[in-house]
PDB file of C-alpha atoms in Angstrom:
ATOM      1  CA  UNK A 132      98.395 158.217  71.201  1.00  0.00           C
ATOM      2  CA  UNK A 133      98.110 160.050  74.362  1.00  0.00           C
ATOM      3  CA  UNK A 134      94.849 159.067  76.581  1.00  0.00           C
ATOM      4  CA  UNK A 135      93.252 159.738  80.054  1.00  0.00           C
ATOM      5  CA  UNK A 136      90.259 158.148  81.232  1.00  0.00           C
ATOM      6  CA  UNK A 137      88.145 159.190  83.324  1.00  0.00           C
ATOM      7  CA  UNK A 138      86.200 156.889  86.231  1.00  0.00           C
ATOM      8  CA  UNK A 139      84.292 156.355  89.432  1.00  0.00           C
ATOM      9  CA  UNK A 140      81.532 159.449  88.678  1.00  0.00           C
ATOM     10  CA  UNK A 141      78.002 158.833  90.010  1.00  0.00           C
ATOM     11  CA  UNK A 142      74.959 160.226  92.099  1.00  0.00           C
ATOM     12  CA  UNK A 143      75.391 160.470  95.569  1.00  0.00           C
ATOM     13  CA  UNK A 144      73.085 161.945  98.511  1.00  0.00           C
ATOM     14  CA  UNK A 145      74.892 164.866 100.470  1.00  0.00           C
ATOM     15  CA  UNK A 146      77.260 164.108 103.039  1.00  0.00           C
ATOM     16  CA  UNK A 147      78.446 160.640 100.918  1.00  0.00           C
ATOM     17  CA  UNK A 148      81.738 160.381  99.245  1.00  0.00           C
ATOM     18  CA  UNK A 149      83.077 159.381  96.227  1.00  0.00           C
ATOM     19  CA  UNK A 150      86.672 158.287  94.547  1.00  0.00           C
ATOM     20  CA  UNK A 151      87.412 159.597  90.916  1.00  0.00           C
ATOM     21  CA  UNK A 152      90.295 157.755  89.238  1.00  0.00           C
ATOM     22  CA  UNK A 153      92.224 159.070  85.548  1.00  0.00           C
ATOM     23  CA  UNK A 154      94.141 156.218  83.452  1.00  0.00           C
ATOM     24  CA  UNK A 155      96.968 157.622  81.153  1.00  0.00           C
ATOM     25  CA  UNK A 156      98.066 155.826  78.821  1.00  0.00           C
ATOM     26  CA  UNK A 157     100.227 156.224  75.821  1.00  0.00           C
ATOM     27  CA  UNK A 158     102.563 158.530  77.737  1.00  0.00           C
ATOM     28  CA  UNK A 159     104.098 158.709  80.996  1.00  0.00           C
ATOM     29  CA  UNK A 160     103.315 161.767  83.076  1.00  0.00           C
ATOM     30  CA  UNK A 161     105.612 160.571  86.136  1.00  0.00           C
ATOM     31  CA  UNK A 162     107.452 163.632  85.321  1.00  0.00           C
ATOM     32  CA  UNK A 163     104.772 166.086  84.666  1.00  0.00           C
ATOM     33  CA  UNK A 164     101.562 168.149  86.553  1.00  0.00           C
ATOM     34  CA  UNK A 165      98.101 166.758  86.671  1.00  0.00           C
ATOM     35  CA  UNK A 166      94.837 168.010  88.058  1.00  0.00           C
ATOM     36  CA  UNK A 167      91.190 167.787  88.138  1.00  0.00           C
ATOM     37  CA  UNK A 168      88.932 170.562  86.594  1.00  0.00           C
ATOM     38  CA  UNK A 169      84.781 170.598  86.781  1.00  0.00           C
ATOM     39  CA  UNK A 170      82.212 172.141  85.022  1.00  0.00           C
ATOM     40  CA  UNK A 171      78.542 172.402  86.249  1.00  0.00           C
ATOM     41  CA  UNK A 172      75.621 173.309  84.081  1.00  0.00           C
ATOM     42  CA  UNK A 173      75.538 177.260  83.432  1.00  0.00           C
ATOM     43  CA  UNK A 174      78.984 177.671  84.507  1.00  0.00           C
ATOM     44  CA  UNK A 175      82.759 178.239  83.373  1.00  0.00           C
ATOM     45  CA  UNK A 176      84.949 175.000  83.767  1.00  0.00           C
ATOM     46  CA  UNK A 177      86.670 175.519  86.930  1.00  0.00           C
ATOM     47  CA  UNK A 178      90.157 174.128  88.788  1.00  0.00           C
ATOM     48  CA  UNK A 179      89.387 171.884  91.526  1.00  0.00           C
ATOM     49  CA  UNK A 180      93.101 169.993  92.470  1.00  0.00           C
ATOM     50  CA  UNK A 181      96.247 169.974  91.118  1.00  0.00           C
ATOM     51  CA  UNK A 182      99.622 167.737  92.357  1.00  0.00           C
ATOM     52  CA  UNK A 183     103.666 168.117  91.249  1.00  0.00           C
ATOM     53  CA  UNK A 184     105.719 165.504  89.213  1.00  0.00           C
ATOM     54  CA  UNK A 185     106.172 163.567  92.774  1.00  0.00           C
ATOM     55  CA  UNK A 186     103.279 164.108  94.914  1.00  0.00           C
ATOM     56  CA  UNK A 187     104.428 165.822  97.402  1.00  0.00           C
ATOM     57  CA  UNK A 188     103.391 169.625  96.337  1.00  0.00           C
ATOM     58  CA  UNK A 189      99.204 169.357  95.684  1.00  0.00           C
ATOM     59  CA  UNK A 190      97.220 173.077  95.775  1.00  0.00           C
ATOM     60  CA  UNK A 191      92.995 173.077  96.284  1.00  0.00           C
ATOM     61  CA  UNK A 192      90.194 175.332  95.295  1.00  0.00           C
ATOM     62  CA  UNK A 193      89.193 177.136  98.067  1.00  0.00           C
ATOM     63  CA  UNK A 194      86.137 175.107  97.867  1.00  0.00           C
ATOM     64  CA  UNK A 195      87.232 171.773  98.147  1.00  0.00           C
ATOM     65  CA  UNK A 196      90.012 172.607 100.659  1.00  0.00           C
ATOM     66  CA  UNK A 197      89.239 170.038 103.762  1.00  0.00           C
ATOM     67  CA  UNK A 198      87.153 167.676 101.703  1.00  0.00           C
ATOM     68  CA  UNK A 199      88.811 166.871  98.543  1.00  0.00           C
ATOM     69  CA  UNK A 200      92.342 165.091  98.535  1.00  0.00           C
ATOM     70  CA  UNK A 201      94.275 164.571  95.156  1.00  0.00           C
ATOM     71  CA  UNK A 202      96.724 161.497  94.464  1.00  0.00           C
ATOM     72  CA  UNK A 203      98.793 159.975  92.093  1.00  0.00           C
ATOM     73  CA  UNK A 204     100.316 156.703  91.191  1.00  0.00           C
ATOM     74  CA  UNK A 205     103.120 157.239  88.723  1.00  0.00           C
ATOM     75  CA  UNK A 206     103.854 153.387  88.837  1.00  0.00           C
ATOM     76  CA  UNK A 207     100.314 152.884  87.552  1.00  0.00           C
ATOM     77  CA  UNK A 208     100.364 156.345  85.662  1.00  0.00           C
ATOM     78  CA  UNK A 209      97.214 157.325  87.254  1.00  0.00           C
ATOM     79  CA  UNK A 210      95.671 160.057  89.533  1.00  0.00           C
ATOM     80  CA  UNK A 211      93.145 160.249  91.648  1.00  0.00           C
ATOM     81  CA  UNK A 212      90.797 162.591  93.223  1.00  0.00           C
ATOM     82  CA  UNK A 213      88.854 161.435  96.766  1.00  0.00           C
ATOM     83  CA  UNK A 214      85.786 163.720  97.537  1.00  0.00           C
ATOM     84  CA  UNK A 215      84.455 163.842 101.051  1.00  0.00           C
ATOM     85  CA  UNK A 216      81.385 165.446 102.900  1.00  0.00           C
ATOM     86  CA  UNK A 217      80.212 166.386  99.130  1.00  0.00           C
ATOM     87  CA  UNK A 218      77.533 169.105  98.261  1.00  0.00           C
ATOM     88  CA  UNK A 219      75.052 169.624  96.110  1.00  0.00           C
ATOM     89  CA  UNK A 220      76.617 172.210  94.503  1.00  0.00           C
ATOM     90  CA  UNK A 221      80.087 170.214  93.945  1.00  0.00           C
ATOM     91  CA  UNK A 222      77.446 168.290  91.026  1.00  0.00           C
ATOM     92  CA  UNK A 223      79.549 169.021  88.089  1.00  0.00           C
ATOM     93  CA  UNK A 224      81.346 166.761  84.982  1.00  0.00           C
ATOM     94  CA  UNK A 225      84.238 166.285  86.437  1.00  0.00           C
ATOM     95  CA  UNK A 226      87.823 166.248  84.229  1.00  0.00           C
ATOM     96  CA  UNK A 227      91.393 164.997  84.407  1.00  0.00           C
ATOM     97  CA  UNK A 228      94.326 166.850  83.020  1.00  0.00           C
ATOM     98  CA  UNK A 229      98.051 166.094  82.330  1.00  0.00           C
ATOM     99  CA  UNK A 230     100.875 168.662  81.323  1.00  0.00           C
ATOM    100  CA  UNK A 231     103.239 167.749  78.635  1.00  0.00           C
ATOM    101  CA  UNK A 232     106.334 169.486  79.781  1.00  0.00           C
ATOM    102  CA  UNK A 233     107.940 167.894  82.451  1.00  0.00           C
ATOM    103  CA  UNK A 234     108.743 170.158  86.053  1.00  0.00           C
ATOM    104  CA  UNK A 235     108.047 170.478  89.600  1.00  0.00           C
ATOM    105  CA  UNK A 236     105.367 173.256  89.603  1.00  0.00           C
ATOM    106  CA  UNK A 237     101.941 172.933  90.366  1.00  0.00           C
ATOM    107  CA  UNK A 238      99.491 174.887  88.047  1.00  0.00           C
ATOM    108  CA  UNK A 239      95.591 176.184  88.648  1.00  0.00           C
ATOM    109  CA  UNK A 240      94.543 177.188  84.745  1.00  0.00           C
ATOM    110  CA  UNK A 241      93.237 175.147  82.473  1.00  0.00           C
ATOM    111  CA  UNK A 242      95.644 176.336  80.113  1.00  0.00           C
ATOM    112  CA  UNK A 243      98.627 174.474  81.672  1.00  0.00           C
ATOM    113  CA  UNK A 244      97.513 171.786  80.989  1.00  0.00           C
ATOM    114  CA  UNK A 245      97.927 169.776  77.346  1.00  0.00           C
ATOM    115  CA  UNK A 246      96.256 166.294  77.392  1.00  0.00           C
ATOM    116  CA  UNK A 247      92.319 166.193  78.897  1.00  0.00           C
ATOM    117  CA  UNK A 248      90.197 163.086  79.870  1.00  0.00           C
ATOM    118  CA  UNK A 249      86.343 163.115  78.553  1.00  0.00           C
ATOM    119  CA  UNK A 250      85.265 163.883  82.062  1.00  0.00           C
ATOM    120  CA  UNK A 251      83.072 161.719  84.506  1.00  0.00           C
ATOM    121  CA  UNK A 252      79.800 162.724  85.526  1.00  0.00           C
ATOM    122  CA  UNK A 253      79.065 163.761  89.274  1.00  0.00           C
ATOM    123  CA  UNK A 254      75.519 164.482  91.050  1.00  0.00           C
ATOM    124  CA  UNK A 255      74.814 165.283  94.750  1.00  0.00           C
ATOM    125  CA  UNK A 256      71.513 164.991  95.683  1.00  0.00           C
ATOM    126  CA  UNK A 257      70.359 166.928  99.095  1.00  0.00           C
TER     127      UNK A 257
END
């Protein structure tokens, strides 16, 4: 049974950083797209990261772009998602994803994706 787990959420004052890290297990995704997606209270889940197969294609939200630096380990099947300079309003749940199919692109919708983790909590405080 597929699974991705989530870690590394917590409250932090603005400014600080933080490191999320996903576990897969189950299924490899060396082959596949991953990403990170948030949701904050009130709002529509929204893309934050995504990186290829390899690692070596990643696309940002304009929001994060500068602070926010996606990674993956596909010896360790995990990814992870380093947030710098952070903001009150980057306070979200924040959620791994995996695709299924296996390919080079990178993708920005939720709907690309197949497999989700249960999503890590994240509060800036100003």
């Amino acid at each position: 049974q597929v699974q991705l787990v989530e870690s590394g959420g917590g409250l932090v004052q603005a400014g600080g950083s933080l490191r999320l890290s996903c576990a897969a297990s189950g299924r490899t995704f060396s082959s596949s797209a991953m990403a990170w997606f948030r949701q904050a209270p009130g709002k529509e889940r929204e893309f934050v990261a995504a990186i290829n197969w390899s690692g070596g294609s990643t696309y940002y939200a304009n929001s994060v772009k500068g602070r926010f630096t996606i990674s993956r380990d596909n010896d360790k099947n995990t990814v992870s998602l380093q947030m710098n300079s952070l903001k009150p309003e980057d306070t979200a749940v924040y959620s791994c994803a995996a695709r299924r199919a296996s390919g080079s692109g990178v993708y920005a919708h939720e709907y690309a994706y197949d497999y989700w983790g249960q999503g890590t909590q994240v509060t800036v405080s100003s």
